[in-house]
Coordinates of C-alpha atoms in Angstrom, one line a residue:
M195 CA 68.3 279.9 76.7
A196 CA 68.4 277.1 79.3
H197 CA 65.2 276.6 81.1
I198 CA 66.0 277.6 84.7
I199 CA 64.5 275.6 87.7
V200 CA 65.0 277.1 91.1
V201 CA 64.3 274.9 94.2
G202 CA 64.0 277.4 97.2
N203 CA 62.4 278.5 100.2
E204 CA 63.9 280.1 103.3
K205 CA 63.7 277.4 105.7
G206 CA 66.2 274.4 106.1
G207 CA 65.1 270.8 106.3
A208 CA 62.4 270.8 103.8
G209 CA 64.3 268.5 101.5
K210 CA 65.3 271.1 99.0
S211 CA 68.5 269.2 97.9
T212 CA 66.9 265.8 97.8
V213 CA 64.3 267.3 95.2
S214 CA 67.0 269.2 93.4
M215 CA 69.0 265.9 92.9
H216 CA 66.3 263.7 92.1
L217 CA 64.8 266.2 89.6
A218 CA 68.0 266.9 87.9
T219 CA 68.9 263.1 87.6
A220 CA 65.5 262.4 86.1
L221 CA 65.9 265.0 83.5
A222 CA 69.3 263.7 82.7
R223 CA 68.0 260.0 82.5
M224 CA 65.5 261.3 80.0
G225 CA 68.2 262.6 77.7
H226 CA 68.3 266.4 78.5
G227 CA 71.5 268.3 79.4
V228 CA 71.2 269.3 82.9
G229 CA 73.5 271.7 84.8
A230 CA 73.3 272.1 88.6
L231 CA 74.3 274.9 90.9
D232 CA 74.3 275.2 94.8
L233 CA 73.9 278.6 96.3
D234 CA 74.3 277.4 99.9
L235 CA 78.0 278.5 99.8
R236 CA 78.6 277.3 103.5
Q237 CA 76.9 273.8 103.4
K238 CA 76.6 272.9 99.8
S239 CA 74.4 270.0 100.3
L240 CA 73.7 269.6 96.4
G241 CA 77.4 270.0 95.8
R242 CA 78.3 267.3 98.3
Y243 CA 75.6 265.1 96.9
T244 CA 77.0 265.3 93.2
A245 CA 80.6 264.8 94.7
N246 CA 79.5 261.7 96.6
R247 CA 78.0 260.4 93.3
A248 CA 81.2 261.1 91.3
Q249 CA 83.3 259.2 94.0
F250 CA 80.9 256.3 94.3
L251 CA 80.6 255.7 90.5
A252 CA 84.3 255.9 90.1
Q253 CA 84.9 253.4 92.8
E254 CA 82.4 251.0 91.3
G255 CA 83.3 251.4 87.6
V256 CA 79.8 252.5 86.7
T257 CA 78.6 255.3 84.5
L258 CA 75.2 256.8 85.2
P259 CA 73.3 259.8 83.7
G260 CA 73.4 262.8 86.0
P261 CA 73.5 266.5 86.2
V262 CA 76.8 268.5 85.5
Y263 CA 77.7 270.3 88.8
R264 CA 79.6 273.5 89.0
D265 CA 80.6 275.9 91.7
L266 CA 80.1 279.6 91.0
P267 CA 83.0 280.8 88.9
E268 CA 85.5 283.5 90.4
I269 CA 85.3 286.8 88.6
D270 CA 87.5 289.8 88.4
A271 CA 86.1 292.2 91.0
D272 CA 88.2 295.1 89.7
A273 CA 86.4 294.9 86.3
L274 CA 83.0 295.6 88.0
A275 CA 81.4 299.0 87.9
E276 CA 81.1 300.7 91.1
G277 CA 78.2 299.5 93.3
E278 CA 77.9 296.1 91.1
N279 CA 77.6 293.1 93.5
P280 CA 80.3 290.3 92.7
M281 CA 77.8 287.6 93.6
D282 CA 75.3 288.6 91.0
H283 CA 77.9 288.4 88.3
R284 CA 79.2 285.0 89.5
L285 CA 75.6 283.5 89.4
A286 CA 75.0 285.1 85.9
A287 CA 78.2 283.9 84.6
A288 CA 77.4 280.2 85.9
V289 CA 73.9 280.3 84.2
A290 CA 75.5 281.9 81.0
G291 CA 78.1 279.1 80.9
F292 CA 75.4 276.4 80.8
T293 CA 73.3 278.1 78.2
D294 CA 76.1 278.9 75.8
E295 CA 77.0 275.1 76.1
G296 CA 73.6 274.3 75.0
Y297 CA 72.3 272.8 78.3
D298 CA 68.5 272.3 78.3
F299 CA 68.1 272.9 82.2
V300 CA 69.9 274.5 84.9
V301 CA 68.7 273.3 88.4
I302 CA 69.6 275.8 91.1
D303 CA 69.5 274.7 94.8
C304 CA 68.9 277.8 97.1
P305 CA 69.9 277.9 100.9
G306 CA 67.5 277.7 103.5
S307 CA 67.8 281.3 104.5
H308 CA 67.3 284.9 102.9
T309 CA 70.5 285.8 101.0
R310 CA 71.2 287.9 98.2
L311 CA 72.3 285.1 95.9
S312 CA 68.8 283.4 96.5
Q313 CA 66.9 286.6 95.9
V314 CA 68.7 287.0 92.5
A315 CA 68.3 283.4 91.6
H316 CA 64.6 283.7 92.1
T317 CA 64.2 286.3 89.3
Y318 CA 66.0 283.9 86.9
A319 CA 63.4 281.1 87.7
D320 CA 61.3 280.0 84.8
T321 CA 60.1 277.2 87.2
L322 CA 60.2 277.8 90.9
V323 CA 59.8 274.6 93.1
T324 CA 59.3 275.2 97.0
P325 CA 59.3 271.9 99.1
L326 CA 57.5 272.5 102.2
N327 CA 57.3 270.3 105.4
D328 CA 53.6 269.5 106.3
S329 CA 53.8 271.9 109.2
F330 CA 52.2 275.4 109.9
V331 CA 55.8 276.3 111.1
D332 CA 56.8 276.1 107.4
F333 CA 53.6 277.5 105.9
D334 CA 54.3 280.5 108.0
L335 CA 57.0 281.5 105.5
L336 CA 54.2 281.7 102.9
A337 CA 51.4 283.3 105.0
R338 CA 50.4 284.5 108.3
I339 CA 47.4 282.4 109.7
D340 CA 45.2 282.6 112.6
A341 CA 45.2 280.5 115.5
D342 CA 42.3 278.5 114.0
G343 CA 44.5 277.2 111.3
E344 CA 42.0 278.4 108.8
T345 CA 42.0 282.1 108.3
I346 CA 44.8 283.5 106.2
R347 CA 45.7 287.0 107.1
G348 CA 48.1 287.9 104.3
P349 CA 51.3 286.7 102.6
S350 CA 54.7 286.4 104.5
V351 CA 58.3 286.9 103.8
Y352 CA 59.1 284.3 101.3
S353 CA 55.8 284.9 99.3
E354 CA 56.7 288.6 99.2
M355 CA 60.2 287.7 97.7
V356 CA 58.5 285.8 95.0
W357 CA 56.3 288.6 94.2
S358 CA 59.2 291.0 93.9
A359 CA 60.8 288.5 91.6
R360 CA 57.7 288.2 89.5
Q361 CA 57.7 292.1 89.2
L362 CA 61.3 292.2 88.2
R363 CA 60.7 289.4 85.5
A364 CA 57.8 291.4 84.0
Q365 CA 59.7 294.7 84.0
A366 CA 62.3 292.8 82.0
G367 CA 59.9 291.3 79.6
L368 CA 60.5 287.7 80.7
K369 CA 57.7 285.1 80.8
P370 CA 56.0 284.9 84.2
L371 CA 57.6 282.2 86.4
D372 CA 55.7 279.2 87.2
W373 CA 55.6 278.6 90.9
I374 CA 55.0 275.0 92.4
V375 CA 54.7 274.5 96.1
L376 CA 55.2 270.8 97.1
R377 CA 53.8 269.2 100.3
N378 CA 57.2 267.4 101.0
R379 CA 58.3 264.9 103.7
L380 CA 54.8 263.8 104.3
G381 CA 54.0 261.3 107.1
A382 CA 52.1 258.2 106.4
Q383 CA 49.4 258.8 109.0
A384 CA 46.3 260.6 108.3
M385 CA 46.2 263.4 110.8
V386 CA 43.9 266.5 111.4
N387 CA 46.9 268.8 110.9
K388 CA 47.5 267.4 107.4
K389 CA 43.8 268.2 106.4
K390 CA 44.2 271.8 107.7
M391 CA 47.4 272.1 105.8
E392 CA 45.7 270.9 102.6
R393 CA 42.9 273.3 102.9
A394 CA 45.0 276.4 103.7
L395 CA 47.4 275.6 100.9
E396 CA 44.4 275.4 98.5
R397 CA 43.3 278.6 99.7
L398 CA 46.7 280.4 99.5
A399 CA 47.3 279.0 96.0
Q400 CA 44.3 280.9 94.4
R401 CA 45.2 283.8 96.4
I402 CA 48.7 284.4 95.7
G403 CA 49.3 282.2 92.6
F404 CA 51.0 279.0 92.8
R405 CA 50.3 275.5 92.0
I406 CA 50.4 272.5 94.4
G407 CA 52.5 269.6 93.5
P408 CA 53.3 266.2 95.0
G409 CA 56.3 265.9 97.0
F410 CA 58.0 262.9 98.6
H411 CA 56.8 261.1 101.7
E412 CA 59.3 260.7 104.6
R413 CA 61.4 257.5 103.6
V414 CA 64.6 256.3 105.2
I415 CA 65.8 255.4 101.5
F416 CA 66.6 259.0 101.0
R417 CA 68.9 259.4 103.9
E418 CA 70.6 256.2 102.6
L419 CA 71.2 257.3 99.3
F420 CA 73.2 260.6 99.9
P421 CA 76.5 259.1 101.1
R422 CA 76.8 257.3 97.7
G423 CA 75.2 260.2 95.8
L424 CA 72.6 258.0 94.3
T425 CA 68.8 258.6 93.5
L426 CA 65.9 256.2 93.4
L427 CA 66.3 256.0 89.7
D428 CA 69.8 254.5 89.9
L429 CA 69.0 251.5 92.1
R430 CA 68.6 248.9 89.6
D431 CA 71.6 250.1 87.8
I432 CA 73.8 249.4 90.7
G433 CA 72.3 245.8 91.3
V434 CA 69.3 246.3 93.2
R435 CA 66.9 244.0 91.4
Q436 CA 63.9 243.7 93.8
L437 CA 62.7 247.2 94.9
N438 CA 60.7 247.1 98.0
L439 CA 57.1 248.7 98.0
S440 CA 58.3 251.9 99.6
N441 CA 61.1 252.3 96.9
I442 CA 58.5 251.8 94.2
A443 CA 56.1 254.1 95.7
A444 CA 58.7 256.8 96.1
R445 CA 59.9 256.3 92.2
Q446 CA 56.1 257.0 91.3
E447 CA 56.3 260.2 93.4
L448 CA 59.0 261.4 91.6
R449 CA 57.3 260.7 88.2
E450 CA 54.2 262.5 89.3
L451 CA 56.5 265.5 90.2
V452 CA 58.1 265.6 86.9
R453 CA 54.7 265.4 85.3
T454 CA 53.3 268.2 87.5
L455 CA 56.1 270.5 86.6
D456 CA 55.0 270.3 83.0
L457 CA 58.5 271.4 81.8
P458 CA 59.2 272.2 78.0
G459 CA 60.3 269.5 75.9
V460 CA 59.9 266.8 78.6
T461 CA 58.1 263.6 78.1
V462 CA 58.3 261.6 81.3
D463 CA 59.4 258.1 80.7
I464 CA 61.4 257.3 83.9

């Protein structure tokens, strides 16, 4: 079976597609076969990212490693049993296709909202990556917290969905999913809010069972890369010889992210 990496939460703007593309490209550059799926059927940020990449590489006459992106396949709804959900079968067929073709990893980018597809994808996850803005607005998806920013009252909607996914995996005899929460899009300034978020996440991690991983700082380079479909790892290959300090730091953040995920068969050499 391919190792399934789901990148998800239920809030937009946390950097899920950026994390998905950089992670998938990093794995491809290390020699792994990587498939990619986008479950945001309306916006398709990851799908557009990969399409931009294909167009840019074709224009420049350059070949670079990257994930193989596919839309969910169409299925014959008439062949389904009564009550079966067509979307479930489309996702299952897409994952099975990559697995049957010998891909090592499938990266699934989920929408920033609760959907049936996202819910099912979380049950597939061997590794779940949840990028989180450094804000208690985003933290509220994981847990409810008192006004003091310190006292956690209980898990919230997204944590409950992950708990359900864990239960379903256990009932099916699958290995437990490894859940990593990333503090993403961090600002450069040291602020009181950042310290409170750090403490709150550390307490919550022990309570509901996730690991805390390094995300990306907020950088202009990420917005500049998307129209060309590029990642930080591609810059030297397209002629950027002198990386600035921000780009070098961002590449190191990506290395640390891949190391933290501790994926099977992956030796980090990017």
